XYZ file of C-alpha atoms in Angstrom:
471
model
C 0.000 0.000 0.000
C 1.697 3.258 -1.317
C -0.842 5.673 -0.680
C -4.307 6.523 1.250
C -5.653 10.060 0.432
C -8.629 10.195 2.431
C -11.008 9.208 -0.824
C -8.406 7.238 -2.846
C -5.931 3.924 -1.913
C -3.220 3.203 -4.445
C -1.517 -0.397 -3.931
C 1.177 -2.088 -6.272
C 1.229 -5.787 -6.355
C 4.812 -7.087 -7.819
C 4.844 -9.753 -9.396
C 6.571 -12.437 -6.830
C 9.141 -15.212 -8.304
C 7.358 -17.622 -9.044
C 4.163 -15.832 -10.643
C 3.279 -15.599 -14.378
C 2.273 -12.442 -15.375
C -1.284 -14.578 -15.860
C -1.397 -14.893 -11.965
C -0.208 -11.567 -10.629
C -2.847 -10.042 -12.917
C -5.576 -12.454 -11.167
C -4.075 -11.775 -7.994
C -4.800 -8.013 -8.416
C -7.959 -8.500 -9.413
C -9.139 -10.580 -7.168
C -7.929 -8.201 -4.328
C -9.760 -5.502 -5.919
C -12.914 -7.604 -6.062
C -12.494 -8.143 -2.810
C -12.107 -4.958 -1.323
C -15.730 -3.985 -3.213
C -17.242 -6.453 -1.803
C -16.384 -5.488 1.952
C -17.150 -1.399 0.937
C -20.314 -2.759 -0.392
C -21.656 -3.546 3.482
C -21.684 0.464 3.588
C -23.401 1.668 0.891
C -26.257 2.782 2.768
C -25.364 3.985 6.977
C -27.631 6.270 8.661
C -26.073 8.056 11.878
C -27.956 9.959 14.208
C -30.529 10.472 11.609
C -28.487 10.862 8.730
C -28.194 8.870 6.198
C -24.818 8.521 3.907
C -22.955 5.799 1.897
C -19.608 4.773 1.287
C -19.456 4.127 -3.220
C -16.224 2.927 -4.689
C -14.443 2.488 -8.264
C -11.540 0.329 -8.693
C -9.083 0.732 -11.099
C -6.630 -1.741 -12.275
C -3.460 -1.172 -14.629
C -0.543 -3.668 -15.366
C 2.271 -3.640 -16.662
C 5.818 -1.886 -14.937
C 6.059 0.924 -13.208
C 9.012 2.603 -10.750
C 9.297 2.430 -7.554
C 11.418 5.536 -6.276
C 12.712 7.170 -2.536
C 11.568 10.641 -2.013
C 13.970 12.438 0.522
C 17.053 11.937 1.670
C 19.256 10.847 4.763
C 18.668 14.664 6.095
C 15.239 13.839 6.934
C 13.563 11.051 6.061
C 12.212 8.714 2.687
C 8.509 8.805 1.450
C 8.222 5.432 -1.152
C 6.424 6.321 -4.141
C 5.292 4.735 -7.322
C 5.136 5.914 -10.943
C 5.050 4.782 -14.603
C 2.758 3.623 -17.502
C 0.824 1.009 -15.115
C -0.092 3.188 -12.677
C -1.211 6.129 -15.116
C -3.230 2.862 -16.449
C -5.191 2.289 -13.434
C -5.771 5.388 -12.969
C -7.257 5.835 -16.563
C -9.203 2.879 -15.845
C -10.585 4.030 -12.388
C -12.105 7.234 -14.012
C -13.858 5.094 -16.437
C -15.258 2.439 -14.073
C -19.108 3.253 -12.806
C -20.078 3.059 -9.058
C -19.154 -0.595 -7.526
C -16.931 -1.422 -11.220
C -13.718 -2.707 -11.431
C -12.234 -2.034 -14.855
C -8.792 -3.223 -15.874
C -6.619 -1.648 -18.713
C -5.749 -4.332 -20.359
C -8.050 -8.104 -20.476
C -5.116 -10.340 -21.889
C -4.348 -11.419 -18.761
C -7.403 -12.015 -17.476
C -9.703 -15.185 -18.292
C -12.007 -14.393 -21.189
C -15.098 -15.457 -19.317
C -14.139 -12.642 -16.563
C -14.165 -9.573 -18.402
C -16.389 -7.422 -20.922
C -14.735 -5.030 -23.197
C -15.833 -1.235 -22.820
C -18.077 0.293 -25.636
C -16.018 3.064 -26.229
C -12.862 2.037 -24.585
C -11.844 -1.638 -26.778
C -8.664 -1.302 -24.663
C -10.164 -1.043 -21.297
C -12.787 -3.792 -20.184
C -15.324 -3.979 -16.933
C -14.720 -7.188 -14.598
C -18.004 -9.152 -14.941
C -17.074 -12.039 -12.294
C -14.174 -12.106 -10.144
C -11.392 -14.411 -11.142
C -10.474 -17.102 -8.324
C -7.072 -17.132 -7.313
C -5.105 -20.302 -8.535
C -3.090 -20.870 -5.511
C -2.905 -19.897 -2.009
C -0.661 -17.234 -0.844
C 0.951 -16.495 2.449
C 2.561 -13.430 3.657
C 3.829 -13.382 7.049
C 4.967 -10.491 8.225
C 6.289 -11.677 11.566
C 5.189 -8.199 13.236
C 5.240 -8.676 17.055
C 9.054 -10.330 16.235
C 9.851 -7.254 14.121
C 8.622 -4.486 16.771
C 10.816 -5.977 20.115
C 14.170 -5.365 17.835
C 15.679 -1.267 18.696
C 16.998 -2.249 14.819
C 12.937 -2.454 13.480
C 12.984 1.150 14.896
C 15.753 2.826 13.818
C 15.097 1.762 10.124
C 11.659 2.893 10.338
C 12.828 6.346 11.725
C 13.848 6.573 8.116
C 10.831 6.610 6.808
C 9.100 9.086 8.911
C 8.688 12.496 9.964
C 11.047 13.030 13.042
C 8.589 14.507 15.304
C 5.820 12.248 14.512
C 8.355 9.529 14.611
C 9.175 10.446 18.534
C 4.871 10.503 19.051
C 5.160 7.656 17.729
C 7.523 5.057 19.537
C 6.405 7.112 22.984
C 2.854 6.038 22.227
C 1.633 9.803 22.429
C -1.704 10.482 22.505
C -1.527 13.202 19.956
C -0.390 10.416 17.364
C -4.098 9.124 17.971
C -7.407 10.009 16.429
C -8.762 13.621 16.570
C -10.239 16.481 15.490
C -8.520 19.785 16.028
C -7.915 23.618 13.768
C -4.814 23.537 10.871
C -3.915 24.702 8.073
C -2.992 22.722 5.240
C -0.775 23.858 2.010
C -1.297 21.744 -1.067
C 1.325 22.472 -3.791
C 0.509 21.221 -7.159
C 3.468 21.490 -9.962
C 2.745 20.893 -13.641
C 5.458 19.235 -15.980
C 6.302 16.263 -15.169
C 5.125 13.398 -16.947
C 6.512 9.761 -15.616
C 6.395 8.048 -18.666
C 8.956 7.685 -21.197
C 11.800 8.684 -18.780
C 10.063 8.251 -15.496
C 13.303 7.911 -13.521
C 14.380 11.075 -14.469
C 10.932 12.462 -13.834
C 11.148 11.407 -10.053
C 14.906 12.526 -9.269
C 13.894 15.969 -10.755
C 10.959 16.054 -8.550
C 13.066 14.532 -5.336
C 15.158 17.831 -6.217
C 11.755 19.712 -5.116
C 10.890 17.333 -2.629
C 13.943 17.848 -0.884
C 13.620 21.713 -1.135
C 9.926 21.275 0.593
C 11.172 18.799 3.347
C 13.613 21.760 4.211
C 11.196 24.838 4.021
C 8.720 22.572 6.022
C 11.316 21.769 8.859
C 12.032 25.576 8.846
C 8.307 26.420 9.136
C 6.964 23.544 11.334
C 5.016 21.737 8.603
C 4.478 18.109 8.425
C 4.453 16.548 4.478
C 1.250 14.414 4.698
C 1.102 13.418 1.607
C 3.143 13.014 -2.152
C 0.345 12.445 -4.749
C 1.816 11.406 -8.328
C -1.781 10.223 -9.440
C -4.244 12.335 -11.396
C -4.083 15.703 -9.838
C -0.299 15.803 -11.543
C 2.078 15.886 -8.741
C 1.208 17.356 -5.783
C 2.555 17.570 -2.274
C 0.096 18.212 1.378
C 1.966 19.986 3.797
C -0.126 20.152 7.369
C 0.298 23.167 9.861
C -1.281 22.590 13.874
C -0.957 19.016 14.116
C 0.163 16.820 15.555
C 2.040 20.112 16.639
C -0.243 23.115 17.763
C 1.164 26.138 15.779
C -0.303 29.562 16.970
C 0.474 31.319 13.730
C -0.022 28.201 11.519
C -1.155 30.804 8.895
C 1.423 32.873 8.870
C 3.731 29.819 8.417
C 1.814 28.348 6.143
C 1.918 31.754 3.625
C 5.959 32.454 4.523
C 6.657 28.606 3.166
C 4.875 29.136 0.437
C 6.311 32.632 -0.686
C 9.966 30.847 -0.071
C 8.915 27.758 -2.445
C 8.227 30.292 -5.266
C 10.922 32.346 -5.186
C 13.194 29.213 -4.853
C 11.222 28.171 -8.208
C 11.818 31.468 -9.926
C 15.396 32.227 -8.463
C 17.263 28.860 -8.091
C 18.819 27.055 -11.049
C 17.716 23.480 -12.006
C 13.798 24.100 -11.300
C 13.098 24.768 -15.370
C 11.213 21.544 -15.577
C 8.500 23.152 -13.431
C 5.884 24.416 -15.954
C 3.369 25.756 -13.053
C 3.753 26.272 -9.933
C 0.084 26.608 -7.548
C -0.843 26.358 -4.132
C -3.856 26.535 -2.203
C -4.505 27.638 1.786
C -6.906 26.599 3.952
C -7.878 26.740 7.628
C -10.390 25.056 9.260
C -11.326 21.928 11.568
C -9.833 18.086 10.278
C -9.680 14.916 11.673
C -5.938 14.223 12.322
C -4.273 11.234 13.556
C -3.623 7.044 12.578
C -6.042 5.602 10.177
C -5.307 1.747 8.879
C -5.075 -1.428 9.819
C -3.571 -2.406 13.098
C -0.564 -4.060 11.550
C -0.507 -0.930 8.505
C -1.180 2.569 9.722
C -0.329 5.653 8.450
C -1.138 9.842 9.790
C -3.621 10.992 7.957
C -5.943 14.301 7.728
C -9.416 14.429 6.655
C -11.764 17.400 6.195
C -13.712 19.626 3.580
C -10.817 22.142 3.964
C -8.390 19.742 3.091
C -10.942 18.765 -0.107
C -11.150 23.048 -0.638
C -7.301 23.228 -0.203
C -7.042 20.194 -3.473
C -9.337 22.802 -5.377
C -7.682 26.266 -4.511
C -3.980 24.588 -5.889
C -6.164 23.812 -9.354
C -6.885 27.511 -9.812
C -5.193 29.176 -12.814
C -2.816 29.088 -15.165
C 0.414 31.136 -13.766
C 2.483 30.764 -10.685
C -0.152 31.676 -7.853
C -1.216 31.347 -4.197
C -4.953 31.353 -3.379
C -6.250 31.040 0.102
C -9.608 30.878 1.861
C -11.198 33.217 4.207
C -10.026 31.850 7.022
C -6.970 31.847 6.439
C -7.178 35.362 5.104
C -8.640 36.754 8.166
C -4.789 36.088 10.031
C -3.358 37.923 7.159
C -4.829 41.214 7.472
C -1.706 43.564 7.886
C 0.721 40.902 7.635
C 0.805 40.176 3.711
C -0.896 41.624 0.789
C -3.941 39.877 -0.722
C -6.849 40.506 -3.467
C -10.127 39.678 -2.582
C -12.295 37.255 -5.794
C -15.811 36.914 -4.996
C -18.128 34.017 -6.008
C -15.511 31.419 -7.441
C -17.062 27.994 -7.760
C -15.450 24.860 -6.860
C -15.792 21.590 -8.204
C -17.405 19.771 -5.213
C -19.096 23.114 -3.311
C -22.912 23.501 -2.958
C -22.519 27.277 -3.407
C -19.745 29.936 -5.159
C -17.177 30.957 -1.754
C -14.575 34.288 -1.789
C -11.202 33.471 -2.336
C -8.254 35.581 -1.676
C -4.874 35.482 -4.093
C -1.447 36.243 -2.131
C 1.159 38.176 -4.481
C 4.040 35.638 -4.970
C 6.422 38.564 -5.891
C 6.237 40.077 -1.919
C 8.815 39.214 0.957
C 7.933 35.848 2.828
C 8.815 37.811 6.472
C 5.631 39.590 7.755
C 5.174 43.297 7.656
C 5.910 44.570 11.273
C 2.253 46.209 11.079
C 0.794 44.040 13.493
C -2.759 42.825 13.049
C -5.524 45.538 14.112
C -7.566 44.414 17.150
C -10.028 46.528 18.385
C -11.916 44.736 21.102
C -11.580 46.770 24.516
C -9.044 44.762 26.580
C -10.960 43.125 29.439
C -9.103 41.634 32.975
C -5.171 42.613 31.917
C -4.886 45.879 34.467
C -2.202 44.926 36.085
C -0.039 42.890 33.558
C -0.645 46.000 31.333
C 0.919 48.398 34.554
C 4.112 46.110 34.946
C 4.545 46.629 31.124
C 3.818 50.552 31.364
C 6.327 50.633 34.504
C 9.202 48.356 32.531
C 8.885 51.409 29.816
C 8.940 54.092 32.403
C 12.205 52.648 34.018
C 14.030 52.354 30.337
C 13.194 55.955 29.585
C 15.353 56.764 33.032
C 17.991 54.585 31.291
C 17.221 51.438 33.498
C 16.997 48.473 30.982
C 15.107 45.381 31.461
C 13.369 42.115 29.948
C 9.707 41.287 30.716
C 8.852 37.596 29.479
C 4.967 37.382 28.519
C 4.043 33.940 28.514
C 0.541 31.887 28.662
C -1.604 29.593 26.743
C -2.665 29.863 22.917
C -6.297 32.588 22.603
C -4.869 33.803 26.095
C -4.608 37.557 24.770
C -0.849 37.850 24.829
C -0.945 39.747 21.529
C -3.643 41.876 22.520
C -1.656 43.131 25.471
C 1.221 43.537 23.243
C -0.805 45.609 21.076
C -2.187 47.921 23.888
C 1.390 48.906 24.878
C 2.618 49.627 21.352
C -0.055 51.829 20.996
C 0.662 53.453 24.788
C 4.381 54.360 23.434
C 2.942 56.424 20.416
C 2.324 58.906 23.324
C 6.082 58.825 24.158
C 7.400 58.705 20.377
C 9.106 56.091 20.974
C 10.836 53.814 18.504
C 8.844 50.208 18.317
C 10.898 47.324 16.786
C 9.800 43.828 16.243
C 11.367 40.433 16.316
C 9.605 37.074 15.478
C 10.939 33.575 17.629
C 9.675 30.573 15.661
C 10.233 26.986 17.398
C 12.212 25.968 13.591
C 14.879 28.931 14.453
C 15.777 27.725 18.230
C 18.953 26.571 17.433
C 19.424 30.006 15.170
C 21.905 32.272 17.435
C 19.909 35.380 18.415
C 17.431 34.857 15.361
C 15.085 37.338 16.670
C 17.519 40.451 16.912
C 18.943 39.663 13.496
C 14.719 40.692 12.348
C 15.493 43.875 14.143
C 18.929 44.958 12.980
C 18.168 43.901 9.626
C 14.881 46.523 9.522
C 16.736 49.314 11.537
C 19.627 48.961 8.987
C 17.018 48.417 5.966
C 18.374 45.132 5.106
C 16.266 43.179 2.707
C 16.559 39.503 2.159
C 18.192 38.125 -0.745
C 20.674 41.698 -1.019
C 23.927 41.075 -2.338
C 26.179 41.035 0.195
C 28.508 44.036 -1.132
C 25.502 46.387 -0.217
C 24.466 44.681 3.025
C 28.020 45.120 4.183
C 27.828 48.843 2.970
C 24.218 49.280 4.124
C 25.776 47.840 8.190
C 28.974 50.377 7.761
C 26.458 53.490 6.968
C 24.689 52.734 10.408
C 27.454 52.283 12.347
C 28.744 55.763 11.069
């Protein structure tokens, strides 16, 4: 099993050493007839007076495809699959009805088993599942596997390093729930994985390996890499299984970085297009699968929204929804685009486009907030005092801490506007949990706006623009 994304599974079956091409075909199909049968028990569930069903379409393609390593030894490996059997199965899925199984190819198949399309002579609808010739056995030998420190160290490899600590503690976060993110889907158009599919994927591990390093910069976890129909796209999650305060923020900063990496950094020309889309909103986060196969997975109609958003266009964009939007106001520039419809949506929604071509660091205009400030008296007075005392020349440091929605900003904000009275000079630096191990991070933010340092300057006229305020 390669991939589970939310609606969609995508499994490979290779062909063992002693199968025919004959059996491994059979083998495939009987597993997908199979697997309809057992979604079949749901097709009609009514829950707390609601009734829904669970309708499926299987797909079968055969043939070779390539099995590839996304990552590297930096971070960790995501297994993928790609080539002319997959894009098969695919094909075939989209052209199989609700509760079909259609197969790209019926050579392989027995002749009593299968009905050639109408339309589609090389594609053909399974009419009765073939029986399997022989008996297979695949033991996996789990409970041996799982007592060995070995087992875990290899499969460190193949995950995320933070959920790969949730993991092998047994945290309770790792588990099923629902809670707020943000997800960033990032679709890029021009790769093909067919005729030289290899060199497809190690241009696209290139990317990859640029995303796994923006995302451990910004906090992100990659969910998901999708090589199927939606061309190749990548789900980075923001607020789980890590709560992220300023998950948006992130979220918008990442994806600035990725396309100015894009448009900037040589050996990215085989990216056509380049779109992303933003959401926020509540998902179901957490282990989904078997108990001997489980992977992290999100589900949610933002996540669905987020798949559409990246789909939008036909130039290097960003598009978020208004969610996310509403934790941008002041922080990055966006244009409002009423009544878009979606694919999938009852009704038109407003969308919002970020311009790629800004700086990925927030404005220092912090966000307006207006609301009177209720029960903060005397924090607000030990702030007011600190001031006081540095005006006399007495320096100090006043650490504000407390839980996320607690109102830190909001006192923040009352005191900057308190020292417009004084005319004093306001400077801002941001601490991210990515940049602990950055030496004094923050106060580089600061320096570099006092001494109007931009990012990506040539360093000849940051050195001269750091000589000129020290004059």
């Amino acid at each position: 099993m390669y991939q589970f994304a939310g609606d969609s599974l995508l499994a490979g079956f290779q062909r063992l050493e002693d199968e025919s091409d004959s059996e491994n075909a059979v083998r495939a199909t009987a597993c997908a007839g199979r697997i309809r049968d057992e979604l079949s028990r749901f097709s009609s569930i009514t829950e707390m007076g609601v009734s829904f069903g669970i309708q499926s379409r299987l797909g079968l393609g055969f043939g070779s495809y390539c099995q590839y390593l996304l990552g590297n030894f930096r971070y960790y490996y995501r297994p993928v699959i790609a080539g002319h059997a997959m894009r098969q199965a695919i094909a075939a899925e989209h052209l199989a009805d609700t509760g079909e199984i259609v197969v790209a190819t019926r050579d392989l198949l027995p002749a009593d088993s299968v009905r050639p399309l109408k339309s589609w002579l090389e594609f053909a609808r399974v009419e009765r599942t073939p029986e399997v010739p022989r008996a297979y056995e695949f033991d996996f030998q789990l409970p041996a596997l799982s007592s060995e420190k070995r087992f875990f160290r290899r499969l460190g490899r193949f995950l995320d390093r933070e959920l790969f600590k949730k993991f092998t503690a047994g945290h309770e976060e790792f588990m099923g729930g629902h809670r707020e993110i943000t997800c960033l889907l990032i679709r890029l158009d021009g790769l093909q994985y067919e005729e030289q599919v290899r060199e497809d994927l190690e241009n696209l591990n290139r990317f990859y390996e640029l995303v796994l390093e923006e995302s451990k910069r910004f906090g992100a976890l990659i969910v998901q890499a999708d090589l199927t129909d939606k061309g190749t796209a990548l789900f980075a999650l923001f607020g789980a299984p890590m709560a992220r305060e300023n998950k948006e923020i992130l979220s918008v900063r990442m994806a600035l970085r990725l396309q100015r990496a894009v448009r900037e950094t040589p050996g990215f020309d085989f990216i056509q297009l380049l779109r992303m889309g933003i959401t926020t909103g509540p998902a179901y986060c957490g282990d989904l699968g078997a108990p001997f196969r489980k992977g992290y997975t999100v589900l949610g109609d933002d996540v669905n929204t987020a798949t559409r958003l990246m789909g939008i266009g036909e130039q290097n964009a960003i598009y978020c929804d208004a969610a996310t939007c509403e934790k941008l106001v002041g922080v990055f520039q966006t244009r409002k685009i009423e009544g878009i419809q979606l694919k999938g949506l009852s009704r038109p929604i407003d969308l919002h486009q970020i311009d790629v071509s800004q700086d990925h660091r927030p404005r220092e205009t912090p966000p307006a907030v207006y609301d009177a400030m209720v029960g903060r008296e005397i924090e607000f007075e030990t702030l007011k005092e600190s001031f006081k005392k540095a005006l006399q020349g007495e320096t100090s440091v006043v650490a504000l801490a407390g839980g996320m929605g607690i109102g830190k900003s909001r006192l923040v904000f009352a005191l900057r506007e308190e020292l417009r009275f004084y005319n004093a000079v306001y400077m801002r630096g941001d601490c991210y949990s990515y940049e602990r191990y950055t030496p004094l991070h923050a106060w580089r933010e600061i320096l570099s706006s006092l001494m109007g340092i931009r990012e990506g300057m040539a360093h000849a006229e940051s050195l001269q623009k750091i000589e000129t305020a020290l004059e």
